[in-house]
mmCIF file of C-alpha atoms (C1' of nucleotides) in Angstrom:
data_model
loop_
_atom_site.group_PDB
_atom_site.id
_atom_site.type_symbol
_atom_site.label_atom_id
_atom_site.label_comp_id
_atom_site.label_asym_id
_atom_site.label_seq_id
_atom_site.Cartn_x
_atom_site.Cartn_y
_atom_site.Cartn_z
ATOM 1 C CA UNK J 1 81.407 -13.425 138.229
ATOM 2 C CA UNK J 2 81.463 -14.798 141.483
ATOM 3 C CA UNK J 3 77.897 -16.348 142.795
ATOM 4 C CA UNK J 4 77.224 -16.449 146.275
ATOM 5 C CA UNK J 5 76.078 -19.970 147.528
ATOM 6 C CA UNK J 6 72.822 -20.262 148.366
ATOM 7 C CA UNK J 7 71.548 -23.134 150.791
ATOM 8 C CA UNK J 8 74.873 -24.473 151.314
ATOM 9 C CA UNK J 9 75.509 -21.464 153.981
ATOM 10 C CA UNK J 10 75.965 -23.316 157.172
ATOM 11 C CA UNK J 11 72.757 -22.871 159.161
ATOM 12 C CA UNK J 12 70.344 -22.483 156.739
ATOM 13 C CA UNK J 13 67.771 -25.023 156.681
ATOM 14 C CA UNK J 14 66.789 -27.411 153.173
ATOM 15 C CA UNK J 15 63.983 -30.126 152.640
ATOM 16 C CA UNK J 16 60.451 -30.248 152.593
ATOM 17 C CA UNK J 17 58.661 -27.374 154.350
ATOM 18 C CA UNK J 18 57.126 -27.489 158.015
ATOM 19 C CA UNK J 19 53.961 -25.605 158.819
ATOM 20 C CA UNK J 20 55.442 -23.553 160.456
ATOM 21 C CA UNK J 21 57.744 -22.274 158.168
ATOM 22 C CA UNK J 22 54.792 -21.623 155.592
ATOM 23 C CA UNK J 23 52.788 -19.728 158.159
ATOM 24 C CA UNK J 24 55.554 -17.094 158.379
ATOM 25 C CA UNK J 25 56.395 -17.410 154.894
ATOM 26 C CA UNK J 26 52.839 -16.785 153.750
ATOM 27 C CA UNK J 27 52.117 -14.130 156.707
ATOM 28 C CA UNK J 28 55.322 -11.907 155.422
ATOM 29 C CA UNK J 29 54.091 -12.332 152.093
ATOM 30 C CA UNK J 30 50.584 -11.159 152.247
ATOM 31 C CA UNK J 31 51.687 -8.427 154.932
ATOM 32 C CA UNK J 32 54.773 -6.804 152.669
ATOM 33 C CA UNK J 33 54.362 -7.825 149.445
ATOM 34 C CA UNK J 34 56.394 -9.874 147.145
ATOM 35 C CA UNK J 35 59.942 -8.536 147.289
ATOM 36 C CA UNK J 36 63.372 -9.279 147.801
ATOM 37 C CA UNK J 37 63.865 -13.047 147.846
ATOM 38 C CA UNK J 38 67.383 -12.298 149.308
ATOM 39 C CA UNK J 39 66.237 -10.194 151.953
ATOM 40 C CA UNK J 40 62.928 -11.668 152.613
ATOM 41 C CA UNK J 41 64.162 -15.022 154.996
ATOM 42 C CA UNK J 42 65.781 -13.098 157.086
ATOM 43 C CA UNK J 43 62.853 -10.564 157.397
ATOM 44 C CA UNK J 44 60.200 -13.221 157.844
ATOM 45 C CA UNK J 45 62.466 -14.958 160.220
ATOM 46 C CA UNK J 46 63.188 -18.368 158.210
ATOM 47 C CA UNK J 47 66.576 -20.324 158.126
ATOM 48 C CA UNK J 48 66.090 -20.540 154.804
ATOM 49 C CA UNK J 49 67.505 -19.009 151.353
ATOM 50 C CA UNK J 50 65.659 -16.542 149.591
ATOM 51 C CA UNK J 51 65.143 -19.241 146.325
ATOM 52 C CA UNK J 52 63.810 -21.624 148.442
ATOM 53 C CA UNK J 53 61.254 -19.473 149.673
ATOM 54 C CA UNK J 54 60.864 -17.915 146.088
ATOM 55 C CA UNK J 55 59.850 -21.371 144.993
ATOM 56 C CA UNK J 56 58.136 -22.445 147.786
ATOM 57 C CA UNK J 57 56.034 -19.480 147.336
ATOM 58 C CA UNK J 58 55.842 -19.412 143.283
ATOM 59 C CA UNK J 59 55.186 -23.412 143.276
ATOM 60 C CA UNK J 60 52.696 -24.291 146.475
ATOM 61 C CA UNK J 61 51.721 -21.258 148.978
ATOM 62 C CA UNK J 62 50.850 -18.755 146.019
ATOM 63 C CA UNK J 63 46.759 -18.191 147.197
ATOM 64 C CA UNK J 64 46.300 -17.839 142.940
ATOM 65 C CA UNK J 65 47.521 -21.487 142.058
ATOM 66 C CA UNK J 66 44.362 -23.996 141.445
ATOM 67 C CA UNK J 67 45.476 -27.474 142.635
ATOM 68 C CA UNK J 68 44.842 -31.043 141.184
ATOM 69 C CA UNK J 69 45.024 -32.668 138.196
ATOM 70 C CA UNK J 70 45.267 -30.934 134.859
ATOM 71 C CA UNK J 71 41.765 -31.111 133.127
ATOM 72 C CA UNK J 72 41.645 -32.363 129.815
ATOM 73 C CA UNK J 73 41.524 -29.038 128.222
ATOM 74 C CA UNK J 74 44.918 -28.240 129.890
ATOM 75 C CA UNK J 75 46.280 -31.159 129.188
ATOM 76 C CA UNK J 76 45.375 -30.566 125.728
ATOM 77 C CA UNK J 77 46.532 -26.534 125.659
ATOM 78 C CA UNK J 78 50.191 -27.909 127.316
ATOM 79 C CA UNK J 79 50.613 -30.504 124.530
ATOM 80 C CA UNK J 80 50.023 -27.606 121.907
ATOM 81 C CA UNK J 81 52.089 -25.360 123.998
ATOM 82 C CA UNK J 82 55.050 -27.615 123.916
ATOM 83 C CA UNK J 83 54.787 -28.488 120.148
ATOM 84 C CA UNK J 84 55.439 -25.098 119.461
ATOM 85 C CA UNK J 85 57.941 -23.876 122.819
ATOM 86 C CA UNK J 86 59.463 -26.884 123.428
ATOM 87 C CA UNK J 87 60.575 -27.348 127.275
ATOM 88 C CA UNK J 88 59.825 -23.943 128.131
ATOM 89 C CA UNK J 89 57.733 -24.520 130.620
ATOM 90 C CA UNK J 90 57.781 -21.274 132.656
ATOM 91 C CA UNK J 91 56.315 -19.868 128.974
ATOM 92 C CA UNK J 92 53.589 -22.755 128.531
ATOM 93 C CA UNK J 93 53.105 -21.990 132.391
ATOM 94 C CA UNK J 94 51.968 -18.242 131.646
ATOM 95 C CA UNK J 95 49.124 -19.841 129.363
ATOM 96 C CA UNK J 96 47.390 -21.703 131.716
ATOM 97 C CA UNK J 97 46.507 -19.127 134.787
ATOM 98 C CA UNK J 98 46.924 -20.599 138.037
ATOM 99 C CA UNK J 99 49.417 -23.465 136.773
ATOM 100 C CA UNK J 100 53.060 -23.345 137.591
ATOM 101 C CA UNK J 101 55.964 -24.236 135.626
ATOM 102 C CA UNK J 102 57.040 -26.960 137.902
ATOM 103 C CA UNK J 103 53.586 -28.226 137.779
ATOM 104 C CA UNK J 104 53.437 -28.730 134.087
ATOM 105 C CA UNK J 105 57.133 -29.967 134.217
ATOM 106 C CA UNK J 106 55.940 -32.915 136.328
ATOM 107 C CA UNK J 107 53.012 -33.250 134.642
ATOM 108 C CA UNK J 108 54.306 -33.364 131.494
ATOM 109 C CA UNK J 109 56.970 -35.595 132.595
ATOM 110 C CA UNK J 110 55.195 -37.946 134.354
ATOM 111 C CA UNK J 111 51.616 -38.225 132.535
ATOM 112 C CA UNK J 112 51.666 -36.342 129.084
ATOM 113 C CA UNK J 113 54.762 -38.121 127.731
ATOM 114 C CA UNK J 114 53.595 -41.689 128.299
ATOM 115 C CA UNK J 115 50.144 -40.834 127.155
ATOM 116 C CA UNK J 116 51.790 -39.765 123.706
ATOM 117 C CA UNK J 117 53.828 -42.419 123.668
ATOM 118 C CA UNK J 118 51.445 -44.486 124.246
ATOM 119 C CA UNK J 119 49.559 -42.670 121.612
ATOM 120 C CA UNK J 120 52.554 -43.718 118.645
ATOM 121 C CA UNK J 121 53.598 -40.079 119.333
ATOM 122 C CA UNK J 122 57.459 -39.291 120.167
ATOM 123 C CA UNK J 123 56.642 -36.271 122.652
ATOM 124 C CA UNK J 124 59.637 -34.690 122.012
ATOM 125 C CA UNK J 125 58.908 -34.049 118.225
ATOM 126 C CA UNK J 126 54.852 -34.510 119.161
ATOM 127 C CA UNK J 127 55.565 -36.431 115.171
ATOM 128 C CA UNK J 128 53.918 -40.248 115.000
ATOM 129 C CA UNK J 129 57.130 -42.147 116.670
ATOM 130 C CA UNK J 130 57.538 -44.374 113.544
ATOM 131 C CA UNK J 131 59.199 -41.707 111.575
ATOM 132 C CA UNK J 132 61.634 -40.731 114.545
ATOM 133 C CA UNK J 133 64.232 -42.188 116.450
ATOM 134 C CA UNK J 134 62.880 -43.705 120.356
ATOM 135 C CA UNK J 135 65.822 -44.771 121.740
ATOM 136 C CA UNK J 136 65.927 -43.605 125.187
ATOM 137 C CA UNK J 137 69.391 -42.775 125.148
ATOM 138 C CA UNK J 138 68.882 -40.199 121.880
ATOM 139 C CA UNK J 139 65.531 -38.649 123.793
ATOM 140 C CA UNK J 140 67.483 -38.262 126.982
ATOM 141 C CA UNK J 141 70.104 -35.711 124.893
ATOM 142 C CA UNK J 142 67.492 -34.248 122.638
ATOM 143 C CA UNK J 143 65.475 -33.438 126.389
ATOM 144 C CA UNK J 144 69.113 -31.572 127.870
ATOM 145 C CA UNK J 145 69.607 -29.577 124.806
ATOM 146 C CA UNK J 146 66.239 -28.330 124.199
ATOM 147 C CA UNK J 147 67.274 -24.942 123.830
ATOM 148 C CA UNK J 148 69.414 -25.860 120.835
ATOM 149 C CA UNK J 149 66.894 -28.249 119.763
ATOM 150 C CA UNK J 150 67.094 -29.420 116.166
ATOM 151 C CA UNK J 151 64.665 -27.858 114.228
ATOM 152 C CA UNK J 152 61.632 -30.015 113.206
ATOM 153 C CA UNK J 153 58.742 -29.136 111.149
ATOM 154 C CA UNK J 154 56.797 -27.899 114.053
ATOM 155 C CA UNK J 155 59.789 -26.068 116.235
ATOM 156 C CA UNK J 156 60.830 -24.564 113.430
ATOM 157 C CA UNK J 157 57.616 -22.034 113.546
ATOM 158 C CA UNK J 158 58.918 -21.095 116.739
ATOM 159 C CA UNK J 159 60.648 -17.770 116.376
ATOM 160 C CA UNK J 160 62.066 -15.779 119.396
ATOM 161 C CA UNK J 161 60.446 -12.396 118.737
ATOM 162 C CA UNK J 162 57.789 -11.971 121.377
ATOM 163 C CA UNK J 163 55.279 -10.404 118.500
ATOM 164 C CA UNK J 164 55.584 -13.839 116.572
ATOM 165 C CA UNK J 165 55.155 -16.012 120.199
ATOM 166 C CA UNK J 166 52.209 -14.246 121.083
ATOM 167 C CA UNK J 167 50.222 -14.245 117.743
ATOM 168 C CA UNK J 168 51.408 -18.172 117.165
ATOM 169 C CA UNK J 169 49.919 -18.958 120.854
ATOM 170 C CA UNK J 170 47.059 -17.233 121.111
ATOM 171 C CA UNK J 171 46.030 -19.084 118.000
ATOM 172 C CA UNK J 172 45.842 -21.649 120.609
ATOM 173 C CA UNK J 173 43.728 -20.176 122.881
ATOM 174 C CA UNK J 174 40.170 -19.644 123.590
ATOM 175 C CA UNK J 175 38.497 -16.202 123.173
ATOM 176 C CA UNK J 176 38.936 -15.498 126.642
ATOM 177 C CA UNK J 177 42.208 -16.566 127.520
ATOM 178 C CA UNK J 178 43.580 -14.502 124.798
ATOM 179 C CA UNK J 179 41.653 -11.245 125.999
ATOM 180 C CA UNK J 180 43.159 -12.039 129.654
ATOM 181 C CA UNK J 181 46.379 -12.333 127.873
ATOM 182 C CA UNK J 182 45.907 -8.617 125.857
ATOM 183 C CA UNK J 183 44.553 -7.048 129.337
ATOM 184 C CA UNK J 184 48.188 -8.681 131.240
ATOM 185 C CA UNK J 185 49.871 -7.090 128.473
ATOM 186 C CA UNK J 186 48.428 -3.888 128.751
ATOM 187 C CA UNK J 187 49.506 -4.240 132.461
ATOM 188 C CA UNK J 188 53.071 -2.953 131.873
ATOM 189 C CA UNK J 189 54.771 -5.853 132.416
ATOM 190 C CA UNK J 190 51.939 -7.756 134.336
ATOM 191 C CA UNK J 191 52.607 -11.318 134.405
ATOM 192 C CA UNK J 192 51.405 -14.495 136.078
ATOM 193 C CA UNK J 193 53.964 -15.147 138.287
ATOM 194 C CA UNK J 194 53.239 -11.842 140.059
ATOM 195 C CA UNK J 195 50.911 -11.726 142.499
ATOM 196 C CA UNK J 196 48.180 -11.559 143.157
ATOM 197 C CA UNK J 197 45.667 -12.056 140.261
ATOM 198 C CA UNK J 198 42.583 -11.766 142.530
ATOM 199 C CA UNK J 199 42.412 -9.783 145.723
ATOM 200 C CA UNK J 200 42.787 -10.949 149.315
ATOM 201 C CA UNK J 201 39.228 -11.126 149.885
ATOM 202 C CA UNK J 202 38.515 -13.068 147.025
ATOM 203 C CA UNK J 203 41.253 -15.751 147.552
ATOM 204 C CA UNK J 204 39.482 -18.986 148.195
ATOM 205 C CA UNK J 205 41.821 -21.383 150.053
ATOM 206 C CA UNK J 206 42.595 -24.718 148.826
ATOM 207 C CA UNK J 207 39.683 -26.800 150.260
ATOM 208 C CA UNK J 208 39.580 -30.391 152.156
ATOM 209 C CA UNK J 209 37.218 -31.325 149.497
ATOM 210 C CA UNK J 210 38.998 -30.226 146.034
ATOM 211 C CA UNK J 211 42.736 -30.619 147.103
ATOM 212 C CA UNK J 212 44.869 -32.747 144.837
ATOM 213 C CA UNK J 213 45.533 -36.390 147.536
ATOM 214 C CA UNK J 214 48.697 -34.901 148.081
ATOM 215 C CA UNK J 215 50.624 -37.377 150.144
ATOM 216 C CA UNK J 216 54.006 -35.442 151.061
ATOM 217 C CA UNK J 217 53.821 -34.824 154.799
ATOM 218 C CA UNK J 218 54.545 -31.044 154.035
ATOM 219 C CA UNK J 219 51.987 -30.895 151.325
ATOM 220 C CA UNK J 220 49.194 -32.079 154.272
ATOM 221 C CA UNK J 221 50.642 -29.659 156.414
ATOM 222 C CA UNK J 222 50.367 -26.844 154.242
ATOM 223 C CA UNK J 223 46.964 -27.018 153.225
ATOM 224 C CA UNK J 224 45.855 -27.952 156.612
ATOM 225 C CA UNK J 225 48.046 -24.333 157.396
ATOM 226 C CA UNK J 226 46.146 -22.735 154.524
ATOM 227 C CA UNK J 227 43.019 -23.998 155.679
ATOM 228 C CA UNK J 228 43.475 -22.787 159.061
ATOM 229 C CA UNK J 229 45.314 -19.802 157.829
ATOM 230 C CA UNK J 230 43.367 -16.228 158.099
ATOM 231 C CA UNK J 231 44.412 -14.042 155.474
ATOM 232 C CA UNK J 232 44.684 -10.530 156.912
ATOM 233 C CA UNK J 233 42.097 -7.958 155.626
ATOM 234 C CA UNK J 234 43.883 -5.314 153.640
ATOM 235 C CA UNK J 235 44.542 -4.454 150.194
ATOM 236 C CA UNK J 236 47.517 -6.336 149.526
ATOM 237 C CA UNK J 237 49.156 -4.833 146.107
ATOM 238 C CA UNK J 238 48.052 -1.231 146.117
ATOM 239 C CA UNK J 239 51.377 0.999 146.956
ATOM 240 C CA UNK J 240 51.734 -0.529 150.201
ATOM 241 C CA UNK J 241 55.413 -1.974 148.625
ATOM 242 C CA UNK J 242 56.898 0.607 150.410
ATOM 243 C CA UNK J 243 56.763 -1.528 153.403
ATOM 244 C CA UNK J 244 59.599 -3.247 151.847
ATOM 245 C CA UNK J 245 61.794 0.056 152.184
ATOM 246 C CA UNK J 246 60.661 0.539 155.676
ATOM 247 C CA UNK J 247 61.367 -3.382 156.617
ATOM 248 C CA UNK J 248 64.504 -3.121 155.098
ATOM 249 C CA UNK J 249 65.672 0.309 156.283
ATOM 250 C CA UNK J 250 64.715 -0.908 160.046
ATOM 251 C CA UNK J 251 66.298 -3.764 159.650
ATOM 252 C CA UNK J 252 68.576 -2.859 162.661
ATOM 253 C CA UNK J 253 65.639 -2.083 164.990
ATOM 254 C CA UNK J 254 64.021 -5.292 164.768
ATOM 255 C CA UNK J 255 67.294 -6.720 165.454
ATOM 256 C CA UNK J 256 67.440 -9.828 162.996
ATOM 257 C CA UNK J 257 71.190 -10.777 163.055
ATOM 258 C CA UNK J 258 72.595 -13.947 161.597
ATOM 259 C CA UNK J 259 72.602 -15.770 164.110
ATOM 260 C CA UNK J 260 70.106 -14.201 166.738
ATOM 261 C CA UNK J 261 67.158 -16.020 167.357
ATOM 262 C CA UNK J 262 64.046 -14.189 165.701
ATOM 263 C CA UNK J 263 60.513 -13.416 166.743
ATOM 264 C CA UNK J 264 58.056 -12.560 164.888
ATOM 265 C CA UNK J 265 54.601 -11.780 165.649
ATOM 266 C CA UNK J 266 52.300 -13.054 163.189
ATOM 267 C CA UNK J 267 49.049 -11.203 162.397
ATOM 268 C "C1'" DA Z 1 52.366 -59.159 156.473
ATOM 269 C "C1'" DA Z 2 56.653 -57.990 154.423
ATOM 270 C "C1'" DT Z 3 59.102 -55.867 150.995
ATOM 271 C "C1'" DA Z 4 60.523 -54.690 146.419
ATOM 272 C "C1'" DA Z 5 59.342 -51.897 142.531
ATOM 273 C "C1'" DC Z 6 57.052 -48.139 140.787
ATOM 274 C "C1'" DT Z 7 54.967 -43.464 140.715
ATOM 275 C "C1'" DG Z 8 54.346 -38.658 141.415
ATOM 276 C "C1'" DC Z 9 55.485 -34.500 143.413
ATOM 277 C "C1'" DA Z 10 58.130 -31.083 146.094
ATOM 278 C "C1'" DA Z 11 62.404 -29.252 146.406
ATOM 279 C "C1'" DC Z 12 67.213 -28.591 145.074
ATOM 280 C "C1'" DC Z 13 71.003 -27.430 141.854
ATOM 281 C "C1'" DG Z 14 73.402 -24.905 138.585
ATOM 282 C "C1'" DC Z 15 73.333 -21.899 134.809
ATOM 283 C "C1'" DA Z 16 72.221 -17.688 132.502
ATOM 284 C "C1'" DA Z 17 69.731 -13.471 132.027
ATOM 285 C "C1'" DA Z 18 68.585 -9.276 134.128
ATOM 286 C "C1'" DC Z 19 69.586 -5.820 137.150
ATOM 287 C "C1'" DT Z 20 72.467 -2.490 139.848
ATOM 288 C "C1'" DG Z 21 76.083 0.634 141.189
ATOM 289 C "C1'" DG A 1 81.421 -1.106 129.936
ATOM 290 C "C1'" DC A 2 82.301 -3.896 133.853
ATOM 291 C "C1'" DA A 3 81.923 -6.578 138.020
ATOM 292 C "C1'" DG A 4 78.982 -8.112 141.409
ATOM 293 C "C1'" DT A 5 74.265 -9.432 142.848
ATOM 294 C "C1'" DT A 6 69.642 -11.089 142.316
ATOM 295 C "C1'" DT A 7 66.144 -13.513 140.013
ATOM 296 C "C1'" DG A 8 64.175 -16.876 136.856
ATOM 297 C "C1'" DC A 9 64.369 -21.089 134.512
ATOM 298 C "C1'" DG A 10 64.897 -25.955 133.276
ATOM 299 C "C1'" DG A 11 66.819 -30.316 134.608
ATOM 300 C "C1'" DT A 12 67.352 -33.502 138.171
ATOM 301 C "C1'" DT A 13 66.936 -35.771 142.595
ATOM 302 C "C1'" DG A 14 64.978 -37.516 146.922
ATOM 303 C "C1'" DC A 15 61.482 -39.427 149.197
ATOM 304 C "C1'" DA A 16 56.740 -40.583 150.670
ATOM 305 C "C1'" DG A 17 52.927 -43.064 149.132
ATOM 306 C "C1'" DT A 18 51.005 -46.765 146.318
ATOM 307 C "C1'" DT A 19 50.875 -51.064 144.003
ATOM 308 C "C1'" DA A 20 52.490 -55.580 142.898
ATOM 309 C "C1'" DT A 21 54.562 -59.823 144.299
#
DNA sequence: AATAACTGCAACCGCAAACTG
DNA sequence: GCAGTTTGCGGTTGCAGTTAT
């Protein structure tokens, strides 16, 4: 099956994210809807490829992700998660509301795994590190096959059917989490990675005064953009995705070629 | 003060599943 | 059922900021 390239199309622009390229990113968004990641750079008039806007979107501009540190609980919930999903991060990801999968990766990589170790805990296995194997070497193939990880005595509870995942995980959880958890699943499909979970008028934007000391020059951008950034007054996810079928059907009219210049007038 | 080493996070890459005609 | 396309996921990398020397 032949896969098109994605940022390696000549023209199309990679690396961290300017203001600028937020603002419309984040503008299209909360005007159309989430839709389209293929269609959508063109549409919101940014060199850029549709995944790269997917994750900039999914991983920092989302107006539902809380920033900072993991709080102990969380910490705590992602070390559970693990022991029983293993790298699945996207899956630990949907437990903690307002946490992305990349966030948890890092964290976990970067925090949670020296803190077990550190703890006489192989964080692989999440068994005390005496009774397993720690050379780096054997951890570094256990982490690139975790989907055919051995079984240990704690993976092997983990079953694929997603009756079994849910009751094992919501063991986990606290009354209320698991109640959001029954309400997303009465939601047809509802899941955390689909915005929004709170409406346009309640989205608080990321403060000066709670934002994680992000030091990336994009990062300050952003949340100087979000700051700034005036959400427009509508309701965002009723039926209003037919937008997308209008955008995409005028596409002509607002005559976006490849390699036109674009305007775009921001709200 | 200079710079090397380390750390943490955002973004990219490639694969596979899901979807579509 | 098949081929092509799109989306989602997990692993990895690059780089800016921080700390140690």
């Amino acid at each position: 099956m032949g896969r098109q390239p994605c940022c390696d199309k000549v023209g199309l622009k990679k690396g961290p994210w300017s203001a600028e390229e937020d603002q419309k990113l984040v503008n299209f968004i909360l005007t159309n809807g989430q839709c389209c990641w293929r269609a959508l750079p063109k549409l919101a008039g940014l060199l850029r490829c549709g995944k790269s806007c997917r994750l900039r979107w999914t991983n920092y501009l989302r107006p539902d992700l809380k920033r900072g540190l993991l709080s102990e609980d969380e910490e705590q919930m992602v070390i559970d998660l693990h022991a029983q999903l293993g790298n699945r991060w996207s899956k630990i990801a949907s437990h903690l509301p307002g946490r992305t999968d990349n966030e948890i990766k890092n964290h976990w990589n970067t925090h949670i795994k020296k803190k077990l170790k550190k703890m006489g805990i192989d964080p692989l296995t999440h068994m005390p590190l005496s009774t397993t194997t720690s050379e780096p070497q054997q951890e570094q193939k256990m982490d690139k096959s975790t989907k055919e990880l051995p079984e240990t005595s704690l993976q092997s509870t983990i079953t694929e059917s997603k009756e079994e995942e849910k009751s094992t995980t919501s063991a986990l959880l606290d009354p209320t989490t698991e109640m959001m958890m029954m309400l997303m699943d009465d939601m047809d499909g509802f899941c955390t990675d689909e915005v929004p979970l709170i409406e346009p008028h309640e989205i608080l934007v990321p403060g000066t005064n709670d934002a994680p000391s992000s030091t990336t020059s994009s990062s300050c951008d952003s949340s100087k953009l979000l700051e700034e950034l005036q959400f427009p007054d509508f309701d965002l996810w009723d039926d209003d995705f037919n937008h997308w079928e209008d955008l995409l059907s005028d596409r002509p009219k607002l005559a976006i070629g490849d390699d036109e210049e674009y305007s775009w007038t921001f709200i």
